[in-house]
Coordinates of C-alpha atoms (C1' of nucleotides) in Angstrom, one line a residue:
Chain A
X1 CA 62.5 22.8 57.7
X2 CA 63.7 25.5 55.4
X3 CA 62.8 25.8 51.7
X4 CA 65.4 25.9 48.9
X5 CA 64.1 27.1 45.4
X6 CA 66.8 26.9 42.7
X7 CA 66.6 27.6 39.1
X8 CA 68.7 27.4 36.1
X9 CA 68.1 29.7 33.0
X10 CA 65.5 28.1 30.8
X11 CA 67.4 27.4 27.6
X12 CA 66.6 28.7 24.3
X13 CA 65.5 25.7 22.1
X14 CA 67.1 27.0 19.0
X15 CA 70.4 25.6 20.0
X16 CA 71.2 22.0 20.9
X17 CA 72.2 21.4 24.5
X18 CA 75.9 21.7 24.9
X19 CA 78.3 21.5 27.9
X20 CA 77.8 25.1 28.7
X21 CA 74.2 24.4 29.3
X22 CA 75.2 21.3 31.3
X23 CA 77.6 23.3 33.4
X24 CA 74.8 25.4 34.6
X25 CA 72.5 22.5 35.2
X26 CA 74.9 20.2 36.9
X27 CA 75.7 22.9 39.4
X28 CA 72.1 23.5 40.2
X29 CA 71.4 19.9 40.4
X30 CA 74.4 19.5 42.8
X31 CA 73.1 22.4 45.0
X32 CA 69.6 21.0 45.0
X33 CA 70.9 17.7 46.0
X34 CA 73.1 19.1 48.8
X35 CA 70.0 20.8 50.2
X36 CA 67.9 17.8 50.1
X37 CA 70.7 15.9 52.0
X38 CA 70.5 18.6 54.8
X39 CA 66.7 18.1 54.9
X40 CA 65.5 21.2 53.2
X41 CA 62.3 21.2 51.2
X42 CA 63.8 21.7 47.7
X43 CA 62.2 22.9 44.4
X44 CA 64.7 22.7 41.5
X45 CA 63.4 24.1 38.3
X46 CA 64.7 24.1 34.7
X47 CA 63.1 24.2 31.4
X48 CA 63.1 25.8 27.8
X49 CA 62.5 29.1 26.4
X50 CA 60.5 28.7 23.2
X51 CA 59.1 31.9 21.8
X52 CA 60.6 34.7 19.8
X53 CA 61.4 35.4 16.2
X54 CA 64.3 33.1 15.7
X55 CA 62.2 30.2 16.8
X56 CA 59.4 31.1 14.5
X57 CA 61.8 31.6 11.6
X58 CA 63.4 28.3 12.2
X59 CA 60.1 26.5 12.3
X60 CA 59.0 28.1 9.2
X61 CA 62.1 26.9 7.4
X62 CA 61.3 23.5 8.5
X63 CA 57.8 23.9 7.2
X64 CA 56.3 23.4 10.7
X65 CA 54.2 25.3 13.0
X66 CA 56.2 26.8 15.9
X67 CA 54.8 24.7 18.4
X68 CA 55.1 21.6 16.4
X69 CA 58.8 22.6 16.0
X70 CA 59.5 23.2 19.7
X71 CA 57.7 20.1 20.6
X72 CA 60.8 18.2 19.0
X73 CA 63.4 20.6 20.5
X74 CA 62.4 20.9 24.0
X75 CA 62.7 17.2 24.8
X76 CA 66.3 17.2 23.7
X77 CA 67.1 19.3 26.8
X78 CA 65.0 17.0 29.0
X79 CA 66.9 14.0 27.6
X80 CA 70.3 15.6 28.0
X81 CA 69.5 16.2 31.6
X82 CA 68.2 12.9 32.3
X83 CA 71.5 11.7 30.8
X84 CA 73.4 13.7 33.3
X85 CA 71.4 12.4 36.3
X86 CA 69.7 15.7 36.7
X87 CA 67.0 15.4 39.4
X88 CA 64.9 18.6 38.6
X89 CA 61.4 18.8 40.2
X90 CA 59.8 20.5 37.3
X91 CA 60.6 21.2 33.7
X92 CA 58.8 24.3 32.4
X93 CA 58.1 25.3 28.7
X94 CA 57.1 28.7 28.0
X95 CA 54.6 27.4 25.5
X96 CA 52.6 25.7 28.2
X97 CA 49.1 27.2 29.1
X98 CA 50.1 27.7 32.7
X99 CA 52.9 30.0 31.7
X100 CA 50.9 32.0 29.3
X101 CA 48.3 32.6 32.0
X102 CA 50.9 33.6 34.4
X103 CA 52.7 36.0 32.0
X104 CA 49.3 37.7 31.2
X105 CA 48.6 38.1 34.9
X106 CA 52.1 39.3 35.7
X107 CA 52.2 41.9 33.0
X108 CA 48.6 42.8 33.5
X109 CA 49.5 43.6 37.0
X110 CA 52.4 45.9 35.9
X111 CA 50.0 47.4 33.4
X112 CA 47.4 48.0 36.1
X113 CA 50.1 49.6 38.3
X114 CA 50.9 52.1 35.6
X115 CA 54.2 51.0 34.5
X116 CA 53.4 50.2 30.9
X117 CA 52.7 52.7 28.1
X118 CA 52.5 52.7 24.4
X119 CA 55.0 54.4 22.2
X120 CA 56.9 54.2 19.0
X121 CA 60.2 52.5 19.1
X122 CA 62.7 53.7 16.5
X123 CA 66.0 52.2 15.9
X124 CA 68.5 50.8 13.5
X125 CA 67.8 47.3 12.6
X126 CA 69.9 44.8 11.1
X127 CA 67.6 42.3 9.2
X128 CA 70.0 39.1 9.2
X129 CA 70.8 39.7 13.0
X130 CA 67.1 40.3 13.7
X131 CA 67.8 42.9 16.2
X132 CA 68.3 46.6 16.7
X133 CA 71.7 48.1 17.5
X134 CA 72.5 51.2 19.5
X135 CA 74.5 53.8 17.7
X136 CA 77.7 53.3 19.5
X137 CA 77.7 49.5 18.7
X138 CA 78.1 50.2 15.0
X139 CA 81.2 50.1 12.7
X140 CA 82.1 53.5 11.4
X141 CA 79.7 54.5 8.7
X142 CA 76.7 52.9 10.5
X143 CA 77.4 49.2 9.5
X144 CA 76.3 46.1 11.4
X145 CA 79.3 44.9 13.3
X146 CA 78.6 41.3 12.3
X147 CA 77.3 41.6 8.7
X148 CA 79.1 44.8 7.8
X149 CA 76.0 46.1 6.0
X150 CA 74.2 49.3 6.3
X151 CA 71.2 49.2 8.7
X152 CA 67.7 50.1 8.2
X153 CA 65.9 52.7 10.4
X154 CA 62.7 51.0 11.5
X155 CA 59.8 52.2 13.6
X156 CA 57.5 50.0 15.5
X157 CA 54.6 50.7 17.7
X158 CA 55.5 49.0 21.0
X159 CA 54.4 48.8 24.6
X160 CA 57.1 50.1 26.9
X161 CA 58.1 49.3 30.5
X162 CA 59.0 52.2 32.6
X163 CA 62.2 50.7 33.7
X164 CA 63.6 54.2 34.3
X165 CA 61.4 54.7 37.3
X166 CA 63.2 51.7 39.0
X167 CA 66.6 53.1 39.0
X168 CA 66.6 54.6 42.4
X169 CA 64.4 51.8 43.9
X170 CA 66.9 49.2 42.5
X171 CA 69.8 51.2 43.9
X172 CA 68.1 51.2 47.3
X173 CA 67.2 47.6 47.2
X174 CA 70.8 46.4 46.4
X175 CA 72.1 48.7 49.2
X176 CA 69.7 46.9 51.7
X177 CA 70.6 43.5 50.2
X178 CA 74.4 43.4 49.7
X179 CA 74.5 39.6 49.2
X180 CA 71.8 39.5 46.7
X181 CA 74.1 39.0 43.7
X182 CA 77.3 37.0 44.1
X183 CA 80.1 37.1 43.4
X184 CA 80.6 40.7 44.3
X185 CA 82.3 41.9 41.0
X186 CA 79.1 40.9 39.2
X187 CA 77.0 42.7 41.7
X188 CA 79.1 45.7 41.1
X189 CA 78.6 45.3 37.3
X190 CA 74.9 45.2 37.6
X191 CA 74.8 48.1 40.0
X192 CA 77.1 50.3 37.8
X193 CA 74.8 49.6 35.0
X194 CA 71.8 50.8 37.1
X195 CA 73.8 53.8 38.3
X196 CA 74.5 54.7 34.7
X197 CA 71.0 55.5 34.1
X198 CA 68.0 53.4 32.9
X199 CA 65.7 54.1 30.2
X200 CA 62.4 52.5 29.4
X201 CA 62.4 49.4 27.1
X202 CA 60.0 48.0 24.6
X203 CA 58.4 44.8 25.9
X204 CA 56.1 43.9 23.0
X205 CA 56.3 43.2 19.3
X206 CA 53.9 43.5 16.5
X207 CA 56.1 42.0 13.7
X208 CA 55.7 38.4 14.9
X209 CA 52.9 36.6 16.6
X210 CA 55.0 33.7 18.1
X211 CA 54.7 34.6 21.7
X212 CA 52.3 35.3 24.6
X213 CA 49.5 37.6 23.4
X214 CA 49.2 41.0 25.1
X215 CA 45.9 40.6 27.0
X216 CA 44.8 44.1 26.5
X217 CA 45.9 44.5 22.8
X218 CA 45.6 41.5 20.4
X219 CA 48.0 42.9 18.0
X220 CA 50.9 42.6 20.2
X221 CA 52.8 39.7 21.8
X222 CA 55.3 40.0 24.6
X223 CA 59.0 40.2 23.8
X224 CA 60.6 37.0 24.4
X225 CA 62.7 38.0 27.3
X226 CA 59.8 39.5 29.1
X227 CA 57.9 36.3 28.8
X228 CA 61.0 34.2 29.7
X229 CA 61.9 35.7 33.1
X230 CA 58.4 35.2 34.3
X231 CA 59.0 31.3 34.1
X232 CA 60.5 31.5 37.5
X233 CA 57.2 32.5 39.1
X234 CA 54.9 30.6 36.9
X235 CA 56.3 27.3 38.2
X236 CA 55.5 28.1 41.8
X237 CA 52.0 29.0 41.1
X238 CA 51.9 32.8 40.3
X239 CA 48.4 33.9 39.7
X240 CA 47.2 30.4 40.1
X241 CA 48.1 29.1 43.5
X242 CA 48.8 32.0 45.9
X243 CA 49.6 30.0 48.8
X244 CA 52.1 27.9 47.0
X245 CA 53.7 31.1 45.5
X246 CA 54.0 32.7 48.9
X247 CA 55.8 29.7 50.4
X248 CA 58.5 29.8 47.7
X249 CA 59.0 33.4 46.8
X250 CA 61.0 35.6 47.0
X251 CA 63.7 33.4 48.5
X252 CA 64.7 32.0 45.3
X253 CA 68.3 31.1 44.1
X254 CA 68.9 32.0 40.4
X255 CA 71.9 30.4 38.9
X256 CA 72.8 32.1 35.8
X257 CA 75.7 32.8 33.4
X258 CA 77.4 36.0 33.4
X259 CA 76.1 37.0 30.0
X260 CA 72.5 37.4 31.3
X261 CA 73.2 39.6 34.3
X262 CA 71.5 42.4 33.0
X263 CA 68.2 40.6 32.5
X264 CA 68.3 38.9 35.8
X265 CA 69.7 41.6 38.0
X266 CA 68.1 44.7 36.5
X267 CA 65.1 44.0 34.4
X268 CA 63.8 41.1 36.5
X269 CA 63.9 42.7 39.9
X270 CA 62.4 45.8 38.4
X271 CA 59.6 43.8 36.9
X272 CA 59.0 42.2 40.2
X273 CA 58.8 45.6 41.9
X274 CA 56.4 46.8 39.3
X275 CA 54.2 43.8 39.7
X276 CA 54.2 44.3 43.6
X277 CA 56.3 41.5 44.6
X278 CA 59.8 41.2 46.0
X279 CA 62.8 40.9 43.7
X280 CA 64.5 37.6 43.7
X281 CA 66.6 37.1 46.9
X282 CA 69.7 35.5 45.3
X283 CA 71.4 35.6 42.1
X284 CA 74.6 33.4 41.7
X285 CA 76.4 34.4 38.5
X286 CA 78.9 31.7 37.1
X287 CA 81.5 32.2 34.4
X288 CA 81.9 30.4 31.0
X289 CA 83.5 27.1 30.1
X290 CA 86.3 27.9 27.7
X291 CA 87.5 25.6 25.0
X292 CA 91.0 26.6 23.9
X293 CA 90.3 30.1 25.3
X294 CA 87.0 30.6 23.4
X295 CA 83.6 30.5 25.0
X296 CA 81.6 27.5 24.6
X297 CA 78.3 29.0 23.2
X298 CA 75.4 28.5 21.0
X299 CA 76.8 29.9 17.8
X300 CA 80.4 28.7 18.1
X301 CA 81.5 25.5 16.4
X302 CA 83.2 24.4 19.6
X303 CA 80.2 23.0 21.2
X304 CA 80.3 19.6 22.7
X305 CA 77.2 17.6 23.5
X306 CA 76.9 16.3 27.0
X307 CA 76.1 12.9 25.6
X308 CA 79.5 12.8 23.8
X309 CA 81.3 13.3 27.1
X310 CA 79.3 10.9 29.2
X311 CA 79.8 8.3 26.7
X312 CA 83.6 8.8 26.8
X313 CA 84.0 9.4 30.6
X314 CA 80.9 8.3 32.4
X315 CA 78.2 10.4 34.0
X316 CA 79.7 10.9 37.4
X317 CA 83.1 11.9 36.1
X318 CA 81.7 14.5 33.9
X319 CA 79.6 15.8 36.8
X320 CA 82.7 15.7 39.1
X321 CA 84.8 17.6 36.6
X322 CA 82.4 20.3 35.9
X323 CA 81.9 20.8 39.7
X324 CA 85.5 20.4 40.8
X325 CA 87.5 22.1 38.2
X326 CA 85.4 25.3 37.4
X327 CA 84.9 27.3 40.5
X328 CA 81.4 29.0 40.3
X329 CA 82.0 32.7 39.4
X330 CA 85.1 32.4 37.2
X331 CA 85.7 31.1 33.8
X332 CA 87.3 27.7 33.4
X333 CA 89.1 25.7 30.7
X334 CA 87.3 22.6 29.6
X335 CA 89.7 20.2 28.1
X336 CA 90.1 16.4 27.5
X337 CA 93.5 16.6 29.2
X338 CA 91.8 18.3 32.1
X339 CA 89.1 15.9 32.6
X340 CA 91.3 12.8 32.2
X341 CA 93.8 14.2 34.6
X342 CA 91.1 14.8 37.2
X343 CA 89.6 11.5 36.6
X344 CA 92.8 9.7 37.2
X345 CA 94.0 11.6 40.1
X346 CA 90.9 12.0 42.2
X347 CA 88.6 9.3 41.0
X348 CA 90.7 6.4 40.1
X349 CA 93.7 6.8 42.3
X350 CA 92.2 8.2 45.4
X351 CA 88.6 7.3 45.7
X352 CA 88.3 4.1 43.6
X353 CA 91.5 2.7 44.8
X354 CA 90.7 3.4 48.4
X355 CA 87.4 1.4 48.0
X356 CA 89.4 -1.4 46.2
X357 CA 92.2 -1.7 48.8
X358 CA 89.8 -1.6 51.9
X359 CA 87.3 -4.1 50.4
X360 CA 90.2 -6.4 49.5
X361 CA 91.7 -6.3 53.0
X362 CA 88.4 -6.8 54.6
X363 CA 88.0 -9.8 52.4
X364 CA 91.3 -11.4 53.4
X365 CA 91.4 -10.4 57.0
X366 CA 87.8 -10.3 58.2
X367 CA 86.4 -12.9 56.0
X368 CA 84.5 -10.2 53.9
X369 CA 82.5 -8.9 56.9
X370 CA 83.0 -5.3 57.6
X371 CA 84.0 -4.5 61.2
X372 CA 82.8 -1.6 63.3
X373 CA 84.8 1.7 63.4
X374 CA 87.2 2.7 66.1
X375 CA 85.4 5.6 68.0
X376 CA 88.9 7.0 68.8
X377 CA 90.3 6.8 65.4
X378 CA 92.4 9.9 64.4
X379 CA 90.0 9.9 61.3
X380 CA 87.1 10.8 63.4
X381 CA 88.5 14.3 64.0
X382 CA 89.4 14.7 60.3
X383 CA 85.9 13.6 59.4
X384 CA 84.3 16.2 61.7
X385 CA 86.4 19.0 60.2
X386 CA 85.6 17.8 56.7
X387 CA 82.0 17.8 57.3
X388 CA 82.0 21.4 58.6
X389 CA 84.1 22.5 55.8
X390 CA 82.1 20.9 53.1
X391 CA 78.9 22.2 54.7
X392 CA 80.3 25.7 54.8
X393 CA 81.4 25.3 51.0
X394 CA 78.1 24.2 49.9
X395 CA 76.4 27.0 51.8
X396 CA 78.8 29.5 50.2
X397 CA 77.9 28.2 46.7
X398 CA 81.4 26.7 46.3
X399 CA 81.1 23.1 45.1
X400 CA 84.8 22.9 44.2
X401 CA 85.8 23.7 47.7
X402 CA 83.3 21.2 49.1
X403 CA 84.8 18.5 47.0
X404 CA 88.2 19.5 47.7
X405 CA 87.5 19.1 51.4
X406 CA 85.9 15.8 51.0
X407 CA 89.0 14.5 49.1
X408 CA 91.2 15.5 52.2
X409 CA 89.4 12.9 54.2
X410 CA 90.0 10.3 51.5
X411 CA 93.7 11.3 51.5
X412 CA 94.0 11.1 55.3
X413 CA 92.5 7.6 55.1
X414 CA 94.8 6.4 52.6
X415 CA 97.6 7.7 54.8
X416 CA 96.2 6.0 57.9
X417 CA 96.2 2.7 56.1
X418 CA 99.9 3.1 55.2
X419 CA 100.6 3.7 58.9
X420 CA 98.7 0.9 60.2
X421 CA 99.4 -1.7 57.4
X422 CA 96.4 -4.0 58.3
X423 CA 97.3 -6.3 55.4
X424 CA 100.6 -7.2 57.4
X425 CA 98.9 -7.9 60.8
X426 CA 97.1 -10.9 62.2
X427 CA 93.4 -10.6 62.2
X428 CA 92.1 -9.1 65.5
X429 CA 90.8 -6.1 67.2
X430 CA 93.6 -3.9 66.0
X431 CA 93.0 -4.7 62.3
X432 CA 89.2 -4.5 62.8
X433 CA 89.6 -1.1 64.2
X434 CA 91.5 0.2 61.2
X435 CA 89.4 -1.3 58.5
X436 CA 86.2 -0.5 60.4
X437 CA 87.3 3.2 60.4
X438 CA 88.2 2.9 56.8
X439 CA 84.7 1.6 56.0
X440 CA 83.2 4.3 58.1
X441 CA 85.1 6.9 56.0
X442 CA 83.7 5.3 52.9
X443 CA 80.3 5.6 54.3
X444 CA 80.7 9.3 55.1
X445 CA 82.3 9.8 51.7
X446 CA 79.3 8.2 50.0
X447 CA 77.0 10.7 51.7
X448 CA 79.2 13.5 50.9
X449 CA 79.5 12.9 47.3
X450 CA 75.8 12.4 46.8
X451 CA 75.4 15.9 45.3
X452 CA 78.2 15.5 42.8
X453 CA 78.1 11.8 41.9
X454 CA 74.8 10.2 43.0
X455 CA 75.4 6.9 41.2
X456 CA 78.8 6.5 42.7
X457 CA 77.5 7.2 46.0
X458 CA 74.9 4.5 45.8
X459 CA 77.5 2.0 44.5
X460 CA 79.9 2.7 47.5
X461 CA 77.1 2.4 49.9
X462 CA 75.9 -0.9 48.4
X463 CA 79.5 -2.4 48.3
X464 CA 80.2 -1.7 52.0
X465 CA 77.1 -3.6 52.8
X466 CA 74.6 -0.8 53.7
X467 CA 71.0 -0.9 52.7
X468 CA 68.9 1.9 51.6
X469 CA 70.4 4.9 49.7
X470 CA 73.0 7.6 50.7
X471 CA 70.7 10.2 49.3
X472 CA 68.1 9.4 51.9
X473 CA 70.6 10.1 54.7
X474 CA 70.2 13.4 56.5
X475 CA 73.1 15.7 57.5
X476 CA 74.5 16.5 60.0
X477 CA 73.1 13.5 61.9
X478 CA 74.4 11.0 59.2
X479 CA 77.9 12.8 59.3
X480 CA 78.6 11.8 62.9
X481 CA 81.5 9.3 63.3
X482 CA 80.5 5.8 64.1
X483 CA 77.4 5.4 61.8
X484 CA 78.9 2.3 60.1
X485 CA 77.4 -0.6 62.1
X486 CA 79.9 -3.4 61.4
X487 CA 78.9 -7.0 60.7
X488 CA 77.9 -6.3 57.2
X489 CA 78.9 -8.2 54.1
X490 CA 81.5 -6.3 52.2
X491 CA 81.8 -6.7 48.4
X492 CA 85.0 -6.5 46.4
X493 CA 83.9 -5.5 43.1
X494 CA 85.4 -4.3 39.9
X495 CA 87.3 -1.0 39.9
X496 CA 84.8 1.9 40.4
X497 CA 86.8 4.0 38.0
X498 CA 89.4 2.2 35.9
X499 CA 92.4 4.2 35.2
X500 CA 92.5 5.9 32.0
X501 CA 95.5 5.4 29.7
X502 CA 95.4 8.7 27.9
Chain B
rG1 C1' 86.7 57.2 26.3
rG2 C1' 84.2 55.9 31.3
rC3 C1' 83.7 52.2 35.3
rG4 C1' 85.5 47.5 37.1
rG5 C1' 88.6 43.1 37.4
rC6 C1' 93.1 40.4 36.7
rG7 C1' 98.6 39.4 36.2
rU8 C1' 101.9 34.5 42.6
rA9 C1' 105.8 27.7 41.4
rG10 C1' 105.6 23.9 34.6
rC11 C1' 99.8 23.9 34.9
rU12 C1' 95.2 25.4 37.9
rC13 C1' 94.8 28.5 41.8
rA14 C1' 94.8 30.1 47.6
rG15 C1' 97.1 34.0 50.1
rU16 C1' 92.6 37.4 56.4
rU17 C1' 92.8 44.0 58.9
rG18 C1' 100.9 45.0 55.8
rG19 C1' 104.8 41.0 60.2
rU20 C1' 108.9 35.2 61.3
rU21 C1' 112.3 30.9 55.9
rA22 C1' 105.3 33.0 50.2
rG23 C1' 101.2 28.0 50.3
rA24 C1' 97.9 23.9 48.0
rG25 C1' 96.6 20.3 44.3
rC26 C1' 98.3 18.3 39.7
rA27 C1' 103.0 17.4 37.0
rC28 C1' 108.3 16.1 38.1
rA29 C1' 112.5 13.7 41.1
rC30 C1' 114.0 10.6 45.1
rG31 C1' 112.7 7.2 49.0
rG32 C1' 109.2 3.7 51.6
rC33 C1' 105.3 0.0 50.9
rU34 C1' 103.5 -3.9 47.9
rC35 C1' 96.6 -4.6 50.6
rA36 C1' 95.1 -1.7 46.2
rU37 C1' 93.2 0.4 39.6
rA38 C1' 102.2 0.5 38.5
rA39 C1' 97.5 2.7 42.7
rU40 C1' 99.2 4.5 47.8
rC41 C1' 102.6 7.1 51.7
rG42 C1' 106.7 10.3 52.7
rU43 C1' 110.5 13.8 51.2
rG44 C1' 112.3 17.3 47.8
rG45 C1' 113.4 20.5 43.6
rG46 C1' 111.2 24.7 41.5
rG47 C1' 108.7 31.3 42.3
rU48 C1' 112.8 38.6 40.6
rC49 C1' 104.8 37.3 44.0
rG50 C1' 104.0 41.8 35.7
rC51 C1' 107.6 46.3 35.7
rC52 C1' 109.4 51.0 38.2
rG53 C1' 109.1 54.1 42.1
rG54 C1' 107.1 55.5 47.1
rU55 C1' 105.0 55.0 52.3
rU56 C1' 106.8 51.9 56.4
rC57 C1' 111.0 49.1 61.3
rG58 C1' 108.8 45.7 57.7
rA59 C1' 104.6 44.9 51.5
rG60 C1' 102.5 39.7 47.3
rU61 C1' 99.4 42.4 50.9
rC62 C1' 98.9 50.1 51.1
rC63 C1' 99.9 54.7 47.5
rG64 C1' 101.5 56.5 42.4
rG65 C1' 103.1 55.5 37.4
rC66 C1' 103.9 52.0 33.4
rC67 C1' 103.1 47.2 30.5
rG68 C1' 100.0 43.2 29.3
rC69 C1' 95.0 40.6 29.4
rC70 C1' 89.8 40.7 30.3
rG71 C1' 84.7 42.3 31.6
rC72 C1' 80.5 45.9 31.5
rU73 C1' 79.0 50.5 29.1
rA74 C1' 70.9 48.3 27.2
rC75 C1' 66.5 46.1 23.6
rC76 C1' 70.3 38.3 20.1
rA77 C1' 68.6 34.4 23.7

RNA sequence: GGCGGCGUAGCUCAGUUGGUUAGAGCACACGGCUCAUAAUCGUGGGGUCGCCGGUUCGAGUCCGGCCGCCGCUACCA
């Protein structure tokens, strides 16, 4: 049995969960579910990032202690994921004691290894932005690009991480691990950044105390990014359960958005090297959901909550749309028209209608008892091809291709029914063979759509009379043609996906 | 400015190392069917493959130039 450790970014609690967060999380969930289906030992991690100045400031405005404040915010993410049928194995909060311990151990290790030193950071600071700007980011005259105000030169005593020492080691590591970051253009982006020269970065702050305390110097807390990245190893027992840690690291799959490439593909692997562990084996970078051409992001007004969408379209259709219409790696347009069109074409017309017509004809020609499939059906070959393609697509991190392939099987089955016309024939072996094969396809489809639409998979499974749950099936064994036993009561239910009129 | 990517049917995109009439899905039109959620099945229309030039027997696929769009070029998460 192989292990599959997949992570989402941990989401900054300052913002409400939106569809952009959901996109990452649903993709990670689908990949996790696929790997469970093929029998891998899966650990799927998500969570919330809760330290930093912005959170502290917001809490203060609410008249609350920071932890009291994030105790209210973090569950909103957990609830959003529950509402999308996300089956994460752990939900980490950076405010948990286990994380504080891990961060302190991880960074103490880096410190012990000689990669941290104390120095003064000097930079141009924008107070409203709460951040430093590099000189070439500024408007002419030295103004903040957002606020158009002059910046203050500030100095702060910080601990620095010797990132500069990892330029060559990172270049060498990426050369030895060409598939570590996908898709390739993103890998090149990370690499060109590294090759452009790395300088040391400050990793602690004294101006705030909402963070993980630096164990060797009480006046400092770690800068929020430095604490956040470490969540990935906290959750698998870093510094607390060495055996468990060794089982899961470094063969992790980090799923991230393209805006945080630098942190995951430069800082994080360097930190790992400095701490004496291997860098993460896989980083898969995805694009953004665009709404009318604009990024759906934390700050913009165009955010949509996952709950609004699932209320309108249903949980599985939202999951399906996110997985099917936005290939991992490129940006995708998210629109009501898009999701509606996909819903009607793929879910209502193809899949839902196939289930309806098959269960109806089984009712009229077989007294509602599903017959066994035809071992020599043309569909057996199609199913074998589709299983191979679907498997290859998930392995390649391409859910949209996996689903596209599965829908080819649905299409071929609809076509097969047109040819055989069992509704015209007298009951008998010929009709049984056709309908049994169609039921077998529905069984296979139920298994193959588990990663994308877990509830739908269960419902199809139940209606064609099978017991247990499709998620408990194991591929490739369950994908072999002929698994539908026949002799089961088939239920003609209400349409699985009622056609939408918009 | 530097580095990188993109521009193929109305829409979203696929197009291996250059090779017969450039593909898919959706949308559209026509035909079949009527078991099914007016669903389904089949057929078809539709593309100067951003522009110009070059290499080649032959280029969407290689080379040069141009136009348009986008990303990265470090301390916001």
